[in-house]
Short mmCIF file of C-alpha atoms in Angstrom, two decimals:
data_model
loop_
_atom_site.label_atom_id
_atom_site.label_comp_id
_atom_site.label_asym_id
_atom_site.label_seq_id
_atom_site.Cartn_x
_atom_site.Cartn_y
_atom_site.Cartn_z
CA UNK A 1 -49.05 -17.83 48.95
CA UNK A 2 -46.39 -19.63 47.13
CA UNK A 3 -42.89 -20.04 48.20
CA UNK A 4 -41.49 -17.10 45.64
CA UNK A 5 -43.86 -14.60 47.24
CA UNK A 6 -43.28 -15.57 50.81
CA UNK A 7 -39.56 -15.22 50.21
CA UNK A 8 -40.22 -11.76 48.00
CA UNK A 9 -42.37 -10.43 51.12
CA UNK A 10 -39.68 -11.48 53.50
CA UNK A 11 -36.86 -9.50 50.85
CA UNK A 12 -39.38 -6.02 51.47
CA UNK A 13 -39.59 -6.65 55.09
CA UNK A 14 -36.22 -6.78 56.13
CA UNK A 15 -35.48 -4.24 53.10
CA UNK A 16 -38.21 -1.57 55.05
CA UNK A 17 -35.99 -2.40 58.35
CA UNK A 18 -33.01 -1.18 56.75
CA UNK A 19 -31.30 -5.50 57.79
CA UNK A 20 -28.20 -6.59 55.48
CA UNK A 21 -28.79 -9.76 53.71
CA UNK A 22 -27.91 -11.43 50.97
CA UNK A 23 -29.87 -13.16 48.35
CA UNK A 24 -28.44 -16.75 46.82
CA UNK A 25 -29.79 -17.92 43.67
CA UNK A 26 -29.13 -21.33 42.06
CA UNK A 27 -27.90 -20.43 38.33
CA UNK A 28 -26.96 -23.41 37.15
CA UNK A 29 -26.82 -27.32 37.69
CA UNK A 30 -25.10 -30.05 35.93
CA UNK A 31 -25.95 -33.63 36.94
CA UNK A 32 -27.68 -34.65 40.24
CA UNK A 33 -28.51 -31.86 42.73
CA UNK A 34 -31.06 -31.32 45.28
CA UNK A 35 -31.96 -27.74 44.41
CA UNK A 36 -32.05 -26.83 40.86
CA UNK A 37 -31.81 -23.50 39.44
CA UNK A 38 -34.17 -20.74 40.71
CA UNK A 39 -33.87 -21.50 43.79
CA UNK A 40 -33.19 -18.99 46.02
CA UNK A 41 -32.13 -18.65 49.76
CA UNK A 42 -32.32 -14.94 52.20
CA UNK A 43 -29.34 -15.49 54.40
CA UNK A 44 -28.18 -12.51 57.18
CA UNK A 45 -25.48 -11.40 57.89
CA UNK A 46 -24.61 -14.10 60.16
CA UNK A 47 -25.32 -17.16 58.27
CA UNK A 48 -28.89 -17.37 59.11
CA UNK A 49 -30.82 -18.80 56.30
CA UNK A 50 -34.38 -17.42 57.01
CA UNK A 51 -36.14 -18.40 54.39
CA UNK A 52 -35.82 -20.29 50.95
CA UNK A 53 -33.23 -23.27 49.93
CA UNK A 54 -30.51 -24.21 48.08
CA UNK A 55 -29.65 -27.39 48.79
CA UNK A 56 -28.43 -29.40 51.77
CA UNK A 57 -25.48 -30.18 53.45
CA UNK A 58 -22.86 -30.09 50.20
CA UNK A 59 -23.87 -26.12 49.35
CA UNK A 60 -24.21 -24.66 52.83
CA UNK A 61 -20.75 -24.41 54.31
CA UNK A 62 -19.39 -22.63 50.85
CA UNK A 63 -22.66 -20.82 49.99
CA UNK A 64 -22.90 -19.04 53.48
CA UNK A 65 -19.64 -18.23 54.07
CA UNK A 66 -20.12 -16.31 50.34
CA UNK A 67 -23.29 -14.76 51.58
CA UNK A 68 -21.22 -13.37 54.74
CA UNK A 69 -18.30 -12.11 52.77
CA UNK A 70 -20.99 -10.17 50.12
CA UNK A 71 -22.77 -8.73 53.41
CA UNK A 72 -19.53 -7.31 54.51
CA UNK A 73 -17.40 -5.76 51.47
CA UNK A 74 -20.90 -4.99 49.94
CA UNK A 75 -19.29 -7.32 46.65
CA UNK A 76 -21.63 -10.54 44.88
CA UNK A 77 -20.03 -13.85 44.08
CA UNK A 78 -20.29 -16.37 41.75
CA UNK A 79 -19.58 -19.85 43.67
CA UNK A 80 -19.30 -22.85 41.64
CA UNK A 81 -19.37 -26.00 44.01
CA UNK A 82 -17.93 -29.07 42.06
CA UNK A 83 -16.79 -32.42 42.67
CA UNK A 84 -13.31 -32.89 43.25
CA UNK A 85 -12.41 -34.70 40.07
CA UNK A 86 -13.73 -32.16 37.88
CA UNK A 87 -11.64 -29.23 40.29
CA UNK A 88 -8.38 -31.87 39.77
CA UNK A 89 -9.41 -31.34 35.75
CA UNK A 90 -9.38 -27.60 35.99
CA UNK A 91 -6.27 -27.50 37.79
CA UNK A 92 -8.06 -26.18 40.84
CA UNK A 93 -8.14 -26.31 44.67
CA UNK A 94 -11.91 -26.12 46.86
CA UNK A 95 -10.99 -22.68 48.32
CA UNK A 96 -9.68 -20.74 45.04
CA UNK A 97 -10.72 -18.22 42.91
CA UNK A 98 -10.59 -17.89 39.42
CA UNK A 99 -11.68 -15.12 37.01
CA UNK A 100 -14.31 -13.85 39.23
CA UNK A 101 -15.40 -17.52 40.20
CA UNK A 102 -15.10 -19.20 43.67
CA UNK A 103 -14.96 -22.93 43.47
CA UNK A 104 -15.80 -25.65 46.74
CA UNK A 105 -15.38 -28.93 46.47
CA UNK A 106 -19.02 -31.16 46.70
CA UNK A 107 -18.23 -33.58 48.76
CA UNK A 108 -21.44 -35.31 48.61
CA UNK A 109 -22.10 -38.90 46.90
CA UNK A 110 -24.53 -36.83 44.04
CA UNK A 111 -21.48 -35.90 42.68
CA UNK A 112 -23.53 -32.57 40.94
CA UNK A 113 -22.41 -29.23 40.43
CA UNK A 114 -23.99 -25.89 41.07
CA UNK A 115 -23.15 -22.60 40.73
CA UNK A 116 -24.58 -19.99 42.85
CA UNK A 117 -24.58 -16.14 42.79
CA UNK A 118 -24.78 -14.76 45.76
CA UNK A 119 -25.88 -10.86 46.18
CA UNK A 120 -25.60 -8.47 48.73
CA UNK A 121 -28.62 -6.30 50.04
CA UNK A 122 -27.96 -3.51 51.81
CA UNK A 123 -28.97 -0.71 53.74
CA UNK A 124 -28.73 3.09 52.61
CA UNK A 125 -25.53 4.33 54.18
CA UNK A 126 -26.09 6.87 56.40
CA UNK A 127 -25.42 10.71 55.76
CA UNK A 128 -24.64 12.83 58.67
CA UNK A 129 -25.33 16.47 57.57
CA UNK A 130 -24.01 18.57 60.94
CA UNK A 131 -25.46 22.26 60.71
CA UNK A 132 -28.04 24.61 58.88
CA UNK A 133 -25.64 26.47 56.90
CA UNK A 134 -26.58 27.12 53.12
CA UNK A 135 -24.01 24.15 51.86
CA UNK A 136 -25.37 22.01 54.21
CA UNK A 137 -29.25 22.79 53.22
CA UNK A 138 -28.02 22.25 49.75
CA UNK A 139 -26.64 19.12 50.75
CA UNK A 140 -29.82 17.61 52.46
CA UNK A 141 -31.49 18.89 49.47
CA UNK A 142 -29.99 16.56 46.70
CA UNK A 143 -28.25 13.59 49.09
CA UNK A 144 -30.96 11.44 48.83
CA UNK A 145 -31.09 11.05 45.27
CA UNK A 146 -27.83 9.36 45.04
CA UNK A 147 -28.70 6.81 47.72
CA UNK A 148 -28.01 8.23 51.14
CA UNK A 149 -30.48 8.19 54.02
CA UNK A 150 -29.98 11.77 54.99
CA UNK A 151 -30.14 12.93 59.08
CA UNK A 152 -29.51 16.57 60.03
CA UNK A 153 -27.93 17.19 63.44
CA UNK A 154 -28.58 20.68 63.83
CA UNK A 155 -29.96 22.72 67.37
CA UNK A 156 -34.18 22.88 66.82
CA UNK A 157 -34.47 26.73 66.02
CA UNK A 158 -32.76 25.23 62.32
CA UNK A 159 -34.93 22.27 61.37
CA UNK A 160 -37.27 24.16 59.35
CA UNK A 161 -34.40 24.94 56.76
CA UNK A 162 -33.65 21.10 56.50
CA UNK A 163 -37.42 19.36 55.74
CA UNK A 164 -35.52 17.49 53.16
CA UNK A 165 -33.66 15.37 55.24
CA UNK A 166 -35.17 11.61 56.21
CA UNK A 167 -34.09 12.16 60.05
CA UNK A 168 -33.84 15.21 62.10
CA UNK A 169 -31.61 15.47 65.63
CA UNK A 170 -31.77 18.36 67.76
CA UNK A 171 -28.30 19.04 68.48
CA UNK A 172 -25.02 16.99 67.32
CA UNK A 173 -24.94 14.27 69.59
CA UNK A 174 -25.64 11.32 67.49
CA UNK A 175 -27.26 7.59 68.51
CA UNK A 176 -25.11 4.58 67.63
CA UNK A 177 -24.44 3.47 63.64
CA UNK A 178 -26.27 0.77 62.82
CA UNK A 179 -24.81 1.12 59.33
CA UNK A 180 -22.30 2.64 57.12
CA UNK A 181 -22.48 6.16 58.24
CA UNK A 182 -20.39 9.16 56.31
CA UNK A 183 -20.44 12.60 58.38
CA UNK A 184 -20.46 16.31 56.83
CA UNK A 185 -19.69 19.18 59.50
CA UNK A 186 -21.03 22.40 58.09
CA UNK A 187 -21.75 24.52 60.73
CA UNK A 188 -19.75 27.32 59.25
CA UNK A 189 -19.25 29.25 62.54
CA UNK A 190 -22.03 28.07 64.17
CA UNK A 191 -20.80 25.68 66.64
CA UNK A 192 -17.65 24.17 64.82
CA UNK A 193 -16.04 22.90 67.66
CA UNK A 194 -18.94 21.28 69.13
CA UNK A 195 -20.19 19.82 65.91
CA UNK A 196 -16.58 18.54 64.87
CA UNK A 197 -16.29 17.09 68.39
CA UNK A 198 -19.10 15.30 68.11
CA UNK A 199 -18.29 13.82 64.39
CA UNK A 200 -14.65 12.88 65.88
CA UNK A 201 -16.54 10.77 68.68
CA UNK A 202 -19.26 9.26 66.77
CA UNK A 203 -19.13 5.47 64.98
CA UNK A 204 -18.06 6.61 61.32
CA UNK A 205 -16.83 5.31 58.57
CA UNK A 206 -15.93 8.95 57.42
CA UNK A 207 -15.93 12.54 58.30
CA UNK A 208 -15.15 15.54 56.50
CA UNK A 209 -15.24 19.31 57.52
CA UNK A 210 -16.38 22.43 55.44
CA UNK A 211 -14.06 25.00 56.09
CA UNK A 212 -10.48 26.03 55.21
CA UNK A 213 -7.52 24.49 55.87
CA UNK A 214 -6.36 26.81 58.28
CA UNK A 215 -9.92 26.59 60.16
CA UNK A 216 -9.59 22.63 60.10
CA UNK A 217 -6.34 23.05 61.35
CA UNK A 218 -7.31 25.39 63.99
CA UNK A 219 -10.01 23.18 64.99
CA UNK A 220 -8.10 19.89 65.37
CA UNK A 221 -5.65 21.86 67.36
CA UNK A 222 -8.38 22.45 69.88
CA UNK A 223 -9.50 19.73 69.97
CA UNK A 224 -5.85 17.34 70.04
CA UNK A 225 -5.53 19.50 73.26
CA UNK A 226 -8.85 18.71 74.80
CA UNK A 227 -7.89 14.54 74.41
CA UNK A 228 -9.16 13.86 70.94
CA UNK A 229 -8.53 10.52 69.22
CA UNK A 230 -5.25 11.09 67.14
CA UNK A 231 -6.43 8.72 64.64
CA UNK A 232 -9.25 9.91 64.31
CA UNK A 233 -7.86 13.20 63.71
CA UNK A 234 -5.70 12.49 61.08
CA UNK A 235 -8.33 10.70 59.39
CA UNK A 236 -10.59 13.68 59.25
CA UNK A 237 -10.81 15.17 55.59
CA UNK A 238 -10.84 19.00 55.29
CA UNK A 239 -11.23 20.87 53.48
CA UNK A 240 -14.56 18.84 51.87
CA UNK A 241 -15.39 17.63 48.72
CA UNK A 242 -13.68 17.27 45.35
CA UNK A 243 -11.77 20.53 43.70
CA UNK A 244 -14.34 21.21 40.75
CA UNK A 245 -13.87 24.96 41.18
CA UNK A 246 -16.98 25.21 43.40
CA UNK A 247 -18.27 28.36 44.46
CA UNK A 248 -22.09 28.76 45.38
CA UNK A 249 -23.56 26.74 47.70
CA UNK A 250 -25.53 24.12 45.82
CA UNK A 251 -21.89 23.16 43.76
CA UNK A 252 -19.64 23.20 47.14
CA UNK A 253 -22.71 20.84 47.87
CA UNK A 254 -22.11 19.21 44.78
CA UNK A 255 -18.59 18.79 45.33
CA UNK A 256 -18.87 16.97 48.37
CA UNK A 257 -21.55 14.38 47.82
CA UNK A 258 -18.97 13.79 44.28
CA UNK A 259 -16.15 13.00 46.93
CA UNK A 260 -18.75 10.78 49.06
CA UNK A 261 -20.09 8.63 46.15
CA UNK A 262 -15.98 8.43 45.47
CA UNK A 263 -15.30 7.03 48.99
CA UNK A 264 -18.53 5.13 49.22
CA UNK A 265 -17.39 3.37 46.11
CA UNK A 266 -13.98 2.63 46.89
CA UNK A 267 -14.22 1.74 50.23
CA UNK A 268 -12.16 4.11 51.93
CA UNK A 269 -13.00 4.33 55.24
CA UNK A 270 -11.99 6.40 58.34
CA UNK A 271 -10.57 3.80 61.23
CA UNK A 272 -13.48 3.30 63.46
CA UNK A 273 -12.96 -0.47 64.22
CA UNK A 274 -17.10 -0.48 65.60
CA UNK A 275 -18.45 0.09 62.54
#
């Protein structure tokens, strides 16, 4: 097996694990280097190269530190690692970035220059679907599509109305988030405050409740009174999804994967500092 297919077998592998990584590719060379471009190295989210190369000493510190800032904003970057003579000519300082670039100073006696794009791979976020009402069956329905690993908290008696999730939980207490995780309550009168108490307490970077305003309302209430987190509170978005004028169940369903592909794109995230 060649080096190219060990590393694309190692890419699946932690892929089929759901692992964040990042992949590093040599794109271009000018001069002396000791990797040339192709080359690729699988680096975690931690700095661990784990398979592949891309040079020694004079790539590494700026290369990883690119891989670890992709793995966390979800972002690629171009790095460009010159010699410091060639930076002084540009009228630029190891450290800054320019239109989209990142330039480090080599430091090595090759004196080369490469320029390396680095790309995040990441998990699925995770899609919380809390309840067995019809929006939330809709939602379970058409979630995966648009690249959500879909769980259904919901008690047993419901799971037969919600095959098309990936994961089913009996009930709403939910196992730590090993990833970006959004949460949907839609119960619909069915457990509200148990299901919204739950979402409140649970590592998330975003939770949003199907109901009214004045329900929500109602429901935080209750719930500010019983000790919850007042950040977490405010944070909470209700009522869900986007105003398209949604009516039926599949387009309130619509509506609110819309606003989730929104937040999921922009980054907005409700405070949950272990996530």
């Amino acid at each position: 097996m060649t080096v190219a297919s060990d590393t694309l077998t190692m890419m699946q592998n932690m892929q089929s694990q759901e692992l964040p990584f990042a992949v590093a590719t040599v794109v271009r060379t000018v001069s002396v280097t000791a990797a040339k471009a192709g080359a690729k190295a699988l680096i975690l989210e931690d700095g661990t190269v784990v398979a592949g190369w891309i040079g020694g000493g004079c790539a590494r510190g700026a290369t990883l530190k690119a891989a670890r800032d992709a793995i966390a904003d979800g972002q690629p970057r171009l790095i460009s690692i010159q010699p410091k003579d060639l930076l002084a000519d540009l009228g630029i300082s190891a450290g800054e970035t320019k239109e989209g670039i990142r330039y480090a100073n080599n430091m090595c006696p090759s004196q080369g220059t490469m320029d390396i794009f680095v790309e995040p791979i990441l998990p699925r976020p995770e899609l919380v679907v809390m309840g067995a009402s019809p929006v939330a069956v809709a939602l379970t329905e058409i979630a995966g599509a648009f690249g959500f690993d879909v769980t259904a908290a919901a008690p047993i008696k419901d799971h037969a109305a919600l095959n098309d999730a990936d994961h089913r939980i009996d009930g709403f207490d939910l196992p730590p988030a090993k990833r970006q995780r959004f949460i949907v309550v839609s119960t619909q009168g069915s457990g509200d405050e148990l299901a919204l108490s739950a979402a409140l307490a649970a590592e998330a970077n975003y939770v949003t409740f199907v109901g009214s305003r004045k329900k929500a309302a109602a429901l935080t209430a209750a719930l500010r009174e019983k000790g919850a987190d007042e950040a977490r509170l405010a944070a909470l978005k209700a009522p869900a999804g986007l105003d398209i004028g949604a009516i039926t169940p599949e387009e309130i369903a619509l509506s609110i994967l819309a606003e989730l592909v929104q937040v999921r794109r922009k980054s907005k995230a409700m405070p949950n500092p272990s996530v």
